[in-house]
Short mmCIF file of C-alpha atoms in Angstrom, two decimals:
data_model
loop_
_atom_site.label_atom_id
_atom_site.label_comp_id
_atom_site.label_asym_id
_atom_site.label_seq_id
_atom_site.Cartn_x
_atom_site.Cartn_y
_atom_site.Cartn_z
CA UNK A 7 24.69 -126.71 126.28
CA UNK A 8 22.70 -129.70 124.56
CA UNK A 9 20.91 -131.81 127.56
CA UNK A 10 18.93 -134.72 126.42
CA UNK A 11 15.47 -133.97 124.75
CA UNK A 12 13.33 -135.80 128.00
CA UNK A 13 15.36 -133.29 130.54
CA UNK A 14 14.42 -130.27 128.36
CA UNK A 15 10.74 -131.33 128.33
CA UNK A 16 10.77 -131.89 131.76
CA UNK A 17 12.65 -128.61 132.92
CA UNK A 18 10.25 -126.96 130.77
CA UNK A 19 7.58 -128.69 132.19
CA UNK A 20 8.67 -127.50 136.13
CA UNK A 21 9.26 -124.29 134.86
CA UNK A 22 6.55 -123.55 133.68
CA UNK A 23 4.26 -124.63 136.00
CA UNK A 24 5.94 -122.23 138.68
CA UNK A 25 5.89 -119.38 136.50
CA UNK A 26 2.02 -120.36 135.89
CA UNK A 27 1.59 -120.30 139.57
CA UNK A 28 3.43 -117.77 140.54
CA UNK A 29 1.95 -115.34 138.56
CA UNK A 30 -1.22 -116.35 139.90
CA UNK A 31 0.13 -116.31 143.22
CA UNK A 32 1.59 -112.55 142.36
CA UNK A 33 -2.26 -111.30 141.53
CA UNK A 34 -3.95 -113.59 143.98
CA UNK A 35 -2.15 -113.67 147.14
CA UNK A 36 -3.81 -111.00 150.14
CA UNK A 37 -0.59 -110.38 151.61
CA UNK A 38 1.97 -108.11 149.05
CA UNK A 39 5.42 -109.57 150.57
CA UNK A 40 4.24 -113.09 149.62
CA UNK A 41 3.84 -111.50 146.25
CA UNK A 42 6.95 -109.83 146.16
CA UNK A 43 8.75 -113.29 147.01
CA UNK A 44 6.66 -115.07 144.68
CA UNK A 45 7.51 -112.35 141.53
CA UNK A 46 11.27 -113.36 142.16
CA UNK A 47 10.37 -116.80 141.60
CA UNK A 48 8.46 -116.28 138.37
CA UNK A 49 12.13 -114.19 137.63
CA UNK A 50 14.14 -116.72 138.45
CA UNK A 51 11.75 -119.18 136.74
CA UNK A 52 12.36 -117.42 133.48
CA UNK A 53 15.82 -116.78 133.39
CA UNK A 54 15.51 -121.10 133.34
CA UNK A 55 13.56 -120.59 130.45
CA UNK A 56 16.01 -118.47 128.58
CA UNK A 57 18.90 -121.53 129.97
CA UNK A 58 16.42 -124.28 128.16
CA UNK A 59 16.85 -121.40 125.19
CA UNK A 60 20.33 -121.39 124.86
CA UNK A 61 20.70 -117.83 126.17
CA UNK A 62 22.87 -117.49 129.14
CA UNK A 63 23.45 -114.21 128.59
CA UNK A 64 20.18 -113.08 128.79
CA UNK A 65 19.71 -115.86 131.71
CA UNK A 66 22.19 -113.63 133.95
CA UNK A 67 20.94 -110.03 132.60
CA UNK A 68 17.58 -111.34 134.01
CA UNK A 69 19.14 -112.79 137.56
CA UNK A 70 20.96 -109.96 137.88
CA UNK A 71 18.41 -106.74 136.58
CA UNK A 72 15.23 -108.57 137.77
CA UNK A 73 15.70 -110.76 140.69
CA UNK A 74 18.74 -108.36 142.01
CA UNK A 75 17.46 -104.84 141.49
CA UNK A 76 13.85 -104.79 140.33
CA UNK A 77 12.94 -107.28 143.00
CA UNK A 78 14.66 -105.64 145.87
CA UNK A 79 13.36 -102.68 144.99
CA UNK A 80 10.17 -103.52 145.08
CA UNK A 81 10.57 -104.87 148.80
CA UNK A 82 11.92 -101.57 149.49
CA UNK A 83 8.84 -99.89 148.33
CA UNK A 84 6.83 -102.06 149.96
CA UNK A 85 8.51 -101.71 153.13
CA UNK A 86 8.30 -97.81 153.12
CA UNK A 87 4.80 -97.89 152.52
CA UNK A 88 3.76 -100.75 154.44
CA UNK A 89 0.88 -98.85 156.22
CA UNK A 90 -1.97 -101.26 156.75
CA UNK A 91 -4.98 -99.82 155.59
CA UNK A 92 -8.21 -101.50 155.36
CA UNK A 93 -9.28 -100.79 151.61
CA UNK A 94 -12.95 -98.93 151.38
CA UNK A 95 -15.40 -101.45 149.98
CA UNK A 96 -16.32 -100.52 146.38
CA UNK A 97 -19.40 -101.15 144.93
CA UNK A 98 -19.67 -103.76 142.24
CA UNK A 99 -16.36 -105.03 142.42
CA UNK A 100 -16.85 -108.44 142.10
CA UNK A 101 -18.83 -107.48 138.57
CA UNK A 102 -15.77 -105.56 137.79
CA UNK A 103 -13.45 -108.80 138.44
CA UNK A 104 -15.40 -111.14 136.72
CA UNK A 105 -16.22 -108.93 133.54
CA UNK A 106 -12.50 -107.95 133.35
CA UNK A 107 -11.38 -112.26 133.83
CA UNK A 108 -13.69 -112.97 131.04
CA UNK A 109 -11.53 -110.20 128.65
CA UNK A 110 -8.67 -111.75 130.21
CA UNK A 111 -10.03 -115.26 129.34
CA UNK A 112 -11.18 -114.10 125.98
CA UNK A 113 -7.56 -112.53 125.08
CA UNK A 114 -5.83 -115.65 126.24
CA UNK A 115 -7.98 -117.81 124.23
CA UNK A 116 -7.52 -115.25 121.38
CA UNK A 117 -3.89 -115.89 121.60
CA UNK A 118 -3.72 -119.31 121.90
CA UNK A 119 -5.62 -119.48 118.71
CA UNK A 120 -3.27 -117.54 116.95
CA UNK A 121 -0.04 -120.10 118.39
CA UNK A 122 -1.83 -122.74 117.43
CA UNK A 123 -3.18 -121.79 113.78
CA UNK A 124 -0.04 -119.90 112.57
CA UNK A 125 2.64 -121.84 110.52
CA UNK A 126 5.78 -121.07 112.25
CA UNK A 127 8.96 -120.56 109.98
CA UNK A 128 11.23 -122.83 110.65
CA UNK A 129 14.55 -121.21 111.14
CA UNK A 130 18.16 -122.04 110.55
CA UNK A 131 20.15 -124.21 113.35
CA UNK A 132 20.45 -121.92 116.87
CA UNK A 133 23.82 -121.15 117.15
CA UNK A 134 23.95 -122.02 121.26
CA UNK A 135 27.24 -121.54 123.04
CA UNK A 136 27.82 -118.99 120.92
CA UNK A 137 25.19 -116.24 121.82
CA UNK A 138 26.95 -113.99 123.93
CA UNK A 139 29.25 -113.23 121.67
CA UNK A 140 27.29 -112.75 119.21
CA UNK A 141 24.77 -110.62 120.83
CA UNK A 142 28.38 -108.68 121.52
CA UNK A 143 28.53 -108.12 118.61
CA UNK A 144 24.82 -107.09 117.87
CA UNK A 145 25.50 -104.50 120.80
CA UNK A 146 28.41 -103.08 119.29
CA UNK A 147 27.77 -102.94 115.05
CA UNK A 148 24.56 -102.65 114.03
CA UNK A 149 22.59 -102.13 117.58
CA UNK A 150 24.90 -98.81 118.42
CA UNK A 151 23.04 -96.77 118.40
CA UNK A 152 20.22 -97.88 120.74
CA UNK A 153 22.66 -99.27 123.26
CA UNK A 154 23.93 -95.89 123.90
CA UNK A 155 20.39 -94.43 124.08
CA UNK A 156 19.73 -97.37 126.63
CA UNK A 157 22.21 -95.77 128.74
CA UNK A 158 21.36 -92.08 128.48
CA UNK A 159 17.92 -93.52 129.56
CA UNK A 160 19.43 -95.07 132.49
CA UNK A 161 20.75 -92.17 133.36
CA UNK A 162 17.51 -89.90 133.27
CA UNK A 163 15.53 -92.75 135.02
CA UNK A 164 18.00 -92.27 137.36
CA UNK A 165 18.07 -88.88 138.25
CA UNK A 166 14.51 -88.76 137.24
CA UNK A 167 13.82 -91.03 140.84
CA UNK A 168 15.49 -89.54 142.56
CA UNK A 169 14.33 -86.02 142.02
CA UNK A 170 10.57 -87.81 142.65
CA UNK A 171 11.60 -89.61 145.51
CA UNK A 172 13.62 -86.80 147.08
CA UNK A 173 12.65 -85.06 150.28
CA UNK A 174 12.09 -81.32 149.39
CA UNK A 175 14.66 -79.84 152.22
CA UNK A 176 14.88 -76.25 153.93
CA UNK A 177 18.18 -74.44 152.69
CA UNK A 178 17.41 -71.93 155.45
CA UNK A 179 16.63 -73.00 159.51
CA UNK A 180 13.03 -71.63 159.81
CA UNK A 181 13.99 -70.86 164.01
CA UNK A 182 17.25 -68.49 163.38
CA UNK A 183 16.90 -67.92 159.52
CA UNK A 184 20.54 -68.87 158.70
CA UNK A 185 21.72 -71.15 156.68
CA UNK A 186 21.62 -74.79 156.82
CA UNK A 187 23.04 -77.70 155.29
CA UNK A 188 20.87 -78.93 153.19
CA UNK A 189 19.30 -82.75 154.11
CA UNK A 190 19.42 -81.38 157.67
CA UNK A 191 16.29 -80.27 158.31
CA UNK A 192 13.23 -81.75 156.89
CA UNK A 193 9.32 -81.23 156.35
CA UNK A 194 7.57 -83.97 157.66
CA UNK A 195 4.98 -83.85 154.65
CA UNK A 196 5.05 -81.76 151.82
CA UNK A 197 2.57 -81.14 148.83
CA UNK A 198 3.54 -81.76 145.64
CA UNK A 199 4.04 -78.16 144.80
CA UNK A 200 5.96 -76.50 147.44
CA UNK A 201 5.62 -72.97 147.71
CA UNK A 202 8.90 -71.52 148.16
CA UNK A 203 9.36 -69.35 151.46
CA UNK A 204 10.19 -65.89 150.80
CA UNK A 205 13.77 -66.00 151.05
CA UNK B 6 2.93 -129.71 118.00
CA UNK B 7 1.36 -132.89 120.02
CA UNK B 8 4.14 -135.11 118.09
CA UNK B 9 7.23 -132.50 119.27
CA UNK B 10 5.78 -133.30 122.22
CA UNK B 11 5.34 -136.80 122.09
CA UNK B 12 8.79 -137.09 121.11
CA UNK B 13 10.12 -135.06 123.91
CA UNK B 14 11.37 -131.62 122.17
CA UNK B 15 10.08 -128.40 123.57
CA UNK B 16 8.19 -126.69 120.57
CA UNK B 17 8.01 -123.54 119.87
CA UNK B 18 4.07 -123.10 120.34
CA UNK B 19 5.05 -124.42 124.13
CA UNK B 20 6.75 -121.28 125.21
CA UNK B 21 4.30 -118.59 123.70
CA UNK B 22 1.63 -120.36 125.57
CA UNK B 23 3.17 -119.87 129.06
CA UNK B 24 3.60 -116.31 127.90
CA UNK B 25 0.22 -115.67 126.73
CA UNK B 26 -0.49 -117.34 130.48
CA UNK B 27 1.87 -114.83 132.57
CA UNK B 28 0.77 -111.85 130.07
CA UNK B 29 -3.09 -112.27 130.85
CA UNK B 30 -2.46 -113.20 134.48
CA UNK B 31 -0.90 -109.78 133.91
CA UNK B 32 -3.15 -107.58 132.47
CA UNK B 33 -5.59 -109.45 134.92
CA UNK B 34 -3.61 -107.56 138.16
CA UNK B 35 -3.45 -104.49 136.04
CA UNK B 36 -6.97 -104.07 135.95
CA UNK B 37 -7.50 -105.12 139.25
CA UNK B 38 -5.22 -104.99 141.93
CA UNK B 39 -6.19 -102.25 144.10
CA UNK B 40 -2.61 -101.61 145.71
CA UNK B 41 0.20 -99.75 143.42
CA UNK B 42 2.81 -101.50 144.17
CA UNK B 43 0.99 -105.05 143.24
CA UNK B 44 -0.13 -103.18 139.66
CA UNK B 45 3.80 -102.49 139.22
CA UNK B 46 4.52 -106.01 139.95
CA UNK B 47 2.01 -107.10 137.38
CA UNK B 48 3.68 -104.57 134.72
CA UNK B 49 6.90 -106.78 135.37
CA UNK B 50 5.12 -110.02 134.53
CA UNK B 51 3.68 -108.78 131.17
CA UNK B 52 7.15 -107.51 130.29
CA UNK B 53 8.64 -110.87 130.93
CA UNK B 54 5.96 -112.82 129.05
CA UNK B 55 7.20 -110.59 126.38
CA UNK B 56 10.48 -111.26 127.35
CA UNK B 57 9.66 -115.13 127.10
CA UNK B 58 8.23 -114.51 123.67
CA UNK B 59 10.90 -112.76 122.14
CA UNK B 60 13.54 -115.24 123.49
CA UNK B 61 11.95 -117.82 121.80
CA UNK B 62 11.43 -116.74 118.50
CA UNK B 63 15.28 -115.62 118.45
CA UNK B 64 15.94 -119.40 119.13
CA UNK B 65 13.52 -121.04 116.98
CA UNK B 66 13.32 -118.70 114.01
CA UNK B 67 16.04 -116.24 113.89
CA UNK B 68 18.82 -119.00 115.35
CA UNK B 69 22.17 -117.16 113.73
CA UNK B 70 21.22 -114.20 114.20
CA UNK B 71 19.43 -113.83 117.53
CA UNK B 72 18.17 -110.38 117.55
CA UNK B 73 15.84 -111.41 119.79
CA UNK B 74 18.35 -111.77 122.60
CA UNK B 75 19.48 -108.05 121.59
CA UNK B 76 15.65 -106.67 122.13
CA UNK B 77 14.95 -108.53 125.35
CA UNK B 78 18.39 -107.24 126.71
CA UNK B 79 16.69 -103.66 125.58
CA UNK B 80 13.57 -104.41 127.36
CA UNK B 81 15.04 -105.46 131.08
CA UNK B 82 16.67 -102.60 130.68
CA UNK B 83 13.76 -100.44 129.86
CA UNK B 84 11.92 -102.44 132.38
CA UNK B 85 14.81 -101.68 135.19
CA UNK B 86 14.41 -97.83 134.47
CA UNK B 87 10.39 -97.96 134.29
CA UNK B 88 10.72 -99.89 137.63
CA UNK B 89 12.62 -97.38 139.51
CA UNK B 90 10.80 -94.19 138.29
CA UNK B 91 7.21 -96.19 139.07
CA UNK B 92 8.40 -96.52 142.33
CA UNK B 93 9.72 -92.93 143.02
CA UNK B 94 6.27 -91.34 142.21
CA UNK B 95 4.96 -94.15 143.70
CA UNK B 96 6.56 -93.24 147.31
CA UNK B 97 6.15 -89.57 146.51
CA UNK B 98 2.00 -90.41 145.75
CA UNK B 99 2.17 -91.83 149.28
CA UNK B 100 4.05 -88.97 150.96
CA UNK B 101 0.94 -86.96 149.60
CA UNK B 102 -2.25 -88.81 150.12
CA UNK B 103 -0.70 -91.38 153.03
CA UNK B 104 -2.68 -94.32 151.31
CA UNK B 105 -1.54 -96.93 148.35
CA UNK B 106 -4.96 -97.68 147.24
CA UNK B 107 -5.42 -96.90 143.67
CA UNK B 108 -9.05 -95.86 143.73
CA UNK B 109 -8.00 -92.76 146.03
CA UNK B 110 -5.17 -91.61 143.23
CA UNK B 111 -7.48 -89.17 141.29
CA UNK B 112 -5.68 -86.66 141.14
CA UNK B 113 -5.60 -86.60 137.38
CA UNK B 114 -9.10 -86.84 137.32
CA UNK B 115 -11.25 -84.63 135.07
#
């Protein structure tokens, strides 16, 4: 994909300026769904980015894995625990904000000193259109060995939420001590150890 | 970089700055966003701007090779798994202490 140089600036330009915001937006705003909304922007905002790049591949992992999963995920959670709750005032807090922008501040300045300063290497021609199949290639030679970790990880991350997130059930009906199916009968709240009832 | 600029091509030093932007707005709700879900959302934006970085040194630097692409395809999918287990002991924290507020999660407090 080669679009004339203007577009890219411009594109880049846009896009930017709604990650900037959004971001801002995702710390700022009082209200979490806003910020939940906004935080798929900012994804959708940088899988742009990585189109500007050259990278669709990477462009539709991030639609896909951010804005379609992480995203909605995050609604869910937000939704499950939407209790509203006024937050106890804490002492010094605005200290605490200001002291922490003006690390913030200090870090970003930091790094733009270091952009700005370093010599950048300038690297052979991008390849473009043909990315994906070379990151296919990547994935499958000399990146093995990591891709199939990636998906053993999946896998515990997987079974590792949903043992967190589970329910702890009652195998046994506590009114006629038989036998239940399990996901039948549940505890309203339970502590994080759960003291197994003498059987 | 001002005459890349001037002469319309994105340069490289463009796209590290909007990630140095989105990683401190980052760390920023780290620090201080009170409710757990927002500090998981501001996890995700530092692991994009890192994203954002990485993409663009594969283009700019490392343009046959792109192993940048390969390590930002590991991270989204490190950041997919981190996402979903945050979340699970996230919801089971709340089952617990019925409250998101991250000044009342001391349980691993010494």
């Amino acid at each position: 994909m080669t679009i004339a140089a203007s577009t890219q600036l411009i594109s880049f330009l846009v896009l930017s300026a709604v990650i900037v915001l959004g971001a801002l937006g995702v710390v700022l705003l009082s209200n979490i769904v806003y910020s939940a909304f906004l935080l798929g922007g900012v994804f959708l905002a940088v899988a742009g980015l990585y189109l500007l790049l050259n990278a669709s591949f990477v462009a539709a992992a991030q639609v896909l894995v951010y804005v379609g999963a992480v995203n909605v995920l995050i609604l869910f959670a937000i939704m499950l625990v939407n209790k509203r709750e006024d937050l106890a005032p804490i002492p010094g807090i605005a200290v605490r904000r200001l002291l922490s922008g003006g690390v913030c501040a200090g870090l970003f300045v930091l790094l733009t000193r270091v952009v700005l300063t370093t010599p950048w290497a300038q690297g052979p021609e991008p390849i473009g259109e043909g990315a994906t199949i070379r990151i296919g290639e990547h994935l499958f030679t000399d990146y093995l060995l990591p891709f199939e970790l990636a998906s053993v990880l999946l896998l515990m991350a997987m079974i590792g939420a949903i043992v967190l997130a589970r329910r702890d059930v009652q195998a046994v009906d506590p009114g006629t001590g038989e036998a239940v199916d399990q996901g039948l009968i549940e505890k309203a709240r339970t502590p994080l150890l759960v003291d197994q009832p003498p059987a | 970089m001002a005459s890349e600029l001037l002469s319309g091509s994105v340069p490289l030093e463009a796209y590290l700055l909007v990630a140095a932007v989105l990683f401190c707005t980052g760390v920023w709700g780290l620090i201080n966003s009170r409710n757990a879900v927002r500090v998981l959302m501001s996890i995700e934006l530092m692991l994009n701007a890192v994203n954002i970085n990485l993409m663009a040194f594969s283009s700019y630097v490392d343009g046959q090779l792109i192993r940048g692409q390969v390590f930002s395809v590991f991270v989204i999918t490190v950041a997919a798994a981190e996402a979903a287990v945050g979340l699970a002991i996230l919801l089971s924290l709340y089952r617990n202490r019925v409250t998101v507020d991250m000044e009342r999660f001391n349980l691993l407090r010494w």
